[in-house]
Coordinates of C-alpha atoms in Angstrom, one line a residue:
M29 CA -56.2 182.2 -135.7
A30 CA -59.1 184.7 -137.1
G31 CA -57.0 186.7 -138.9
I32 CA -55.2 184.2 -140.6
L33 CA -58.2 182.6 -141.1
R34 CA -59.8 186.2 -142.2
R35 CA -56.6 186.8 -144.6
L36 CA -57.6 183.4 -146.2
R37 CA -60.8 183.2 -147.0
Q38 CA -60.3 186.5 -149.3
A39 CA -57.1 184.7 -151.1
G40 CA -60.7 184.0 -153.6
E41 CA -60.2 180.5 -155.3
A42 CA -56.8 180.1 -154.3
F43 CA -57.5 178.8 -151.1
V44 CA -60.7 178.0 -148.3
A45 CA -60.6 177.6 -145.1
R46 CA -62.9 177.4 -142.0
S47 CA -63.4 176.7 -138.6
L48 CA -64.6 173.8 -137.6
G49 CA -65.8 174.0 -133.6
G50 CA -63.2 175.9 -132.6
E51 CA -61.0 172.3 -132.5
A52 CA -60.2 172.3 -135.9
L53 CA -59.3 173.3 -139.0
S54 CA -59.5 172.2 -142.8
L55 CA -57.3 174.2 -145.2
Q56 CA -57.6 174.1 -149.4
A57 CA -55.6 175.0 -152.2
E58 CA -55.4 174.3 -156.0
I59 CA -53.3 175.8 -159.1
P60 CA -55.4 175.5 -161.8
G61 CA -54.5 174.7 -165.3
R62 CA -56.1 173.8 -168.9
R63 CA -56.1 169.9 -168.0
G64 CA -57.5 170.0 -164.9
P65 CA -55.0 171.1 -161.7
L66 CA -52.1 170.7 -161.6
W67 CA -51.4 170.4 -158.1
Q68 CA -53.4 170.3 -154.9
M69 CA -53.5 170.9 -151.0
R70 CA -55.8 169.8 -148.0
V71 CA -54.5 169.6 -144.5
E72 CA -57.5 169.0 -141.2
L73 CA -56.0 169.6 -137.6
Q74 CA -57.8 168.7 -134.7
S75 CA -57.4 168.8 -131.2
E76 CA -60.0 166.5 -129.7
P77 CA -59.9 164.9 -125.6
H78 CA -58.1 161.3 -125.8
A79 CA -58.3 159.1 -123.0
G80 CA -57.3 161.6 -120.5
G81 CA -55.3 163.3 -122.5
E82 CA -54.6 164.8 -125.7
R83 CA -54.7 164.5 -129.0
V84 CA -53.7 166.2 -131.9
R85 CA -54.3 164.9 -135.6
L86 CA -52.5 166.5 -138.8
R87 CA -53.5 165.7 -142.3
V88 CA -52.4 166.3 -145.9
R89 CA -52.6 166.0 -148.9
T90 CA -51.0 166.8 -152.1
R91 CA -51.7 165.8 -155.5
L92 CA -49.7 166.9 -158.3
D93 CA -49.8 166.2 -162.1
L94 CA -48.0 167.6 -165.2
R95 CA -48.3 166.7 -168.7
R96 CA -45.2 168.6 -171.5
E97 CA -47.9 167.7 -174.2
A98 CA -49.2 170.8 -176.1
L99 CA -52.3 172.4 -174.4
P100 CA -55.1 174.6 -176.1
P101 CA -54.9 178.7 -175.3
P102 CA -56.4 179.7 -172.3
P103 CA -59.9 180.4 -171.6
A104 CA -61.5 183.4 -171.7
S105 CA -62.9 183.2 -168.0
A106 CA -59.3 182.0 -166.1
A107 CA -58.3 184.2 -163.9
G108 CA -56.6 185.6 -160.8
V109 CA -53.8 184.7 -158.9
P110 CA -53.7 180.9 -159.5
A111 CA -55.3 180.4 -163.1
K112 CA -51.5 182.5 -163.7
V113 CA -49.6 181.1 -161.9
G114 CA -51.3 177.4 -163.5
R115 CA -50.0 179.7 -166.6
W116 CA -47.0 180.2 -165.7
M117 CA -45.6 177.2 -165.0
E118 CA -47.6 175.3 -168.4
R119 CA -45.6 177.9 -170.0
R120 CA -42.1 177.1 -168.5
L121 CA -42.9 173.6 -169.0
Q122 CA -42.4 174.2 -172.8
S123 CA -39.3 174.9 -172.8
R124 CA -36.7 171.8 -173.6
L125 CA -34.8 172.6 -170.1
V126 CA -37.8 172.9 -168.5
R127 CA -39.1 168.9 -169.4
A128 CA -35.4 167.9 -168.7
L129 CA -35.6 168.9 -165.0
A130 CA -38.6 167.9 -164.7
S131 CA -38.8 164.7 -165.4
P132 CA -38.9 162.6 -163.0
V133 CA -42.8 164.1 -162.2
L134 CA -44.4 165.4 -166.0
D135 CA -46.8 162.7 -167.2
R136 CA -47.1 160.7 -164.3
T137 CA -49.7 161.7 -160.9
V138 CA -47.9 162.2 -157.0
S139 CA -50.1 161.6 -154.9
T140 CA -48.6 161.8 -151.3
W141 CA -50.3 161.5 -147.5
I142 CA -48.9 162.7 -144.7
E143 CA -50.7 162.1 -141.1
V144 CA -48.7 163.2 -137.6
Q145 CA -50.3 162.6 -134.8
A146 CA -49.0 163.3 -130.8
S147 CA -51.0 162.4 -128.1
S148 CA -49.9 163.4 -124.1
A149 CA -52.7 160.3 -123.3
P150 CA -51.0 157.1 -120.9
L151 CA -51.6 155.0 -123.9
D152 CA -50.2 150.9 -122.9
E153 CA -49.2 150.3 -126.1
G154 CA -47.5 153.2 -126.8
A155 CA -47.2 155.3 -129.9
R156 CA -48.0 152.2 -131.6
A157 CA -52.1 153.3 -130.7
L158 CA -51.7 155.9 -132.3
L159 CA -50.5 154.3 -136.0
P160 CA -54.4 154.6 -139.0
D161 CA -56.3 152.1 -138.3
R162 CA -55.9 151.4 -141.9
L163 CA -52.3 151.0 -141.2
R164 CA -53.7 148.1 -139.2
D165 CA -55.9 146.7 -142.0
L166 CA -53.4 146.4 -144.3
G167 CA -51.6 144.0 -142.2
I168 CA -48.8 146.3 -141.4
S169 CA -47.3 146.1 -138.3
P170 CA -44.2 147.5 -137.2
D171 CA -40.8 146.6 -136.0
P172 CA -40.6 147.5 -132.5
K173 CA -37.4 147.9 -132.0
K174 CA -37.4 149.8 -135.7
P175 CA -38.3 153.7 -134.6
V176 CA -38.2 154.8 -138.2
Q177 CA -39.3 152.0 -141.3
T178 CA -39.6 152.6 -145.3
W179 CA -41.6 149.9 -147.5
T180 CA -41.1 151.0 -151.2
G181 CA -43.0 148.6 -154.2
A182 CA -44.2 148.7 -157.4
L183 CA -48.1 148.8 -158.1
P184 CA -50.1 146.1 -159.8
G185 CA -52.4 147.4 -162.4
P186 CA -52.6 148.6 -166.0
K187 CA -50.6 151.9 -165.5
P188 CA -46.8 151.3 -164.0
G189 CA -46.4 153.1 -160.8
L190 CA -44.7 152.9 -157.5
A191 CA -45.7 153.1 -153.6
A192 CA -43.7 154.2 -150.8
L193 CA -44.8 153.9 -147.1
T194 CA -42.7 156.0 -144.4
L195 CA -43.7 155.4 -139.9
A196 CA -42.1 157.5 -138.1
R197 CA -42.7 157.2 -133.6
L198 CA -41.6 158.1 -131.0
D199 CA -42.7 157.8 -126.9
Q200 CA -40.9 159.7 -124.4
D201 CA -38.6 157.3 -123.5
D202 CA -36.6 157.9 -127.3
L203 CA -36.3 162.0 -126.3
P204 CA -33.6 163.6 -125.9
E205 CA -33.2 164.6 -121.5
P206 CA -33.8 168.0 -122.7
L207 CA -37.7 167.2 -123.7
R208 CA -38.1 164.9 -121.0
R209 CA -37.5 166.7 -117.7
A210 CA -39.3 169.5 -119.8
L211 CA -42.0 167.4 -120.6
G212 CA -41.9 166.1 -116.8
D213 CA -45.1 163.5 -116.0
E214 CA -46.2 164.6 -119.1
P215 CA -46.7 161.0 -121.2
F216 CA -46.1 161.7 -124.8
H217 CA -46.4 160.0 -127.6
F218 CA -45.4 160.6 -131.5
T219 CA -46.5 158.7 -135.2
A220 CA -46.2 160.0 -138.8
A221 CA -47.2 158.3 -141.5
I222 CA -46.0 159.9 -145.2
A223 CA -46.7 157.4 -148.4
S224 CA -46.7 158.4 -151.3
V225 CA -47.9 156.9 -155.3
V226 CA -46.4 157.8 -158.3
E227 CA -48.2 156.4 -161.6
E228 CA -48.0 156.9 -165.2
H229 CA -50.9 158.6 -167.3

C-alpha cells in the first residue's frame, strides 16, 4: 500500500492520496478543462470495527462535464499530463462524429455516487442495517424480497434532469454454496447503492 501511495503522490496534480490512520485511504483525480474540470473522481476506502465484527466501506463520487461550445486558447500555464489529456478531449469534441457519439452526455453534468459496505458483524436486520442513513432519511425502504431494486425519475426545478438509484443487498444465505462454506460460521452482509444524476447546463 505504501508503494502505491508514494507513486500516486509523485504523479503531480493528477492524483492526491493520503493514508488515514493506516485503516483508510482517500484518493482524488481530476482532468482539467478550459472552462472547469472535465472529469473528477474521489474515492474513500475505510475499514473499522463493527458490532463484534468488521465493516469495510467504499465511497466513490465522479462528475463528468463536457461541452460542445467553442473554447478559448489554453492558458500558457496549463501543463502536466492531466492538462494535456483535457486539451486532447476538448479537441476531439470539435469533431462532428465525436460530438454525435457523445451527444447523450454533452452539455450535461453527470454525477454518480457509489457506496459499498460489507460487514462480518452479526446484524439482526442483515444487510438492511448497512443502508446509508441518507437513504433512510429520504424515506427509501427497499423490499426485503428483492435483492436488487432501481428507481428512476425526472428532477424538478428550472434545469431538466434525470435521477436514478439502484440498491443491491446480499446476506450470507444469498451466497453460492462454495462461498458459504468458505466463510464458515462468520456472518456476511453486503450492500451497494449507486445514484446517478444527469442535469442539463
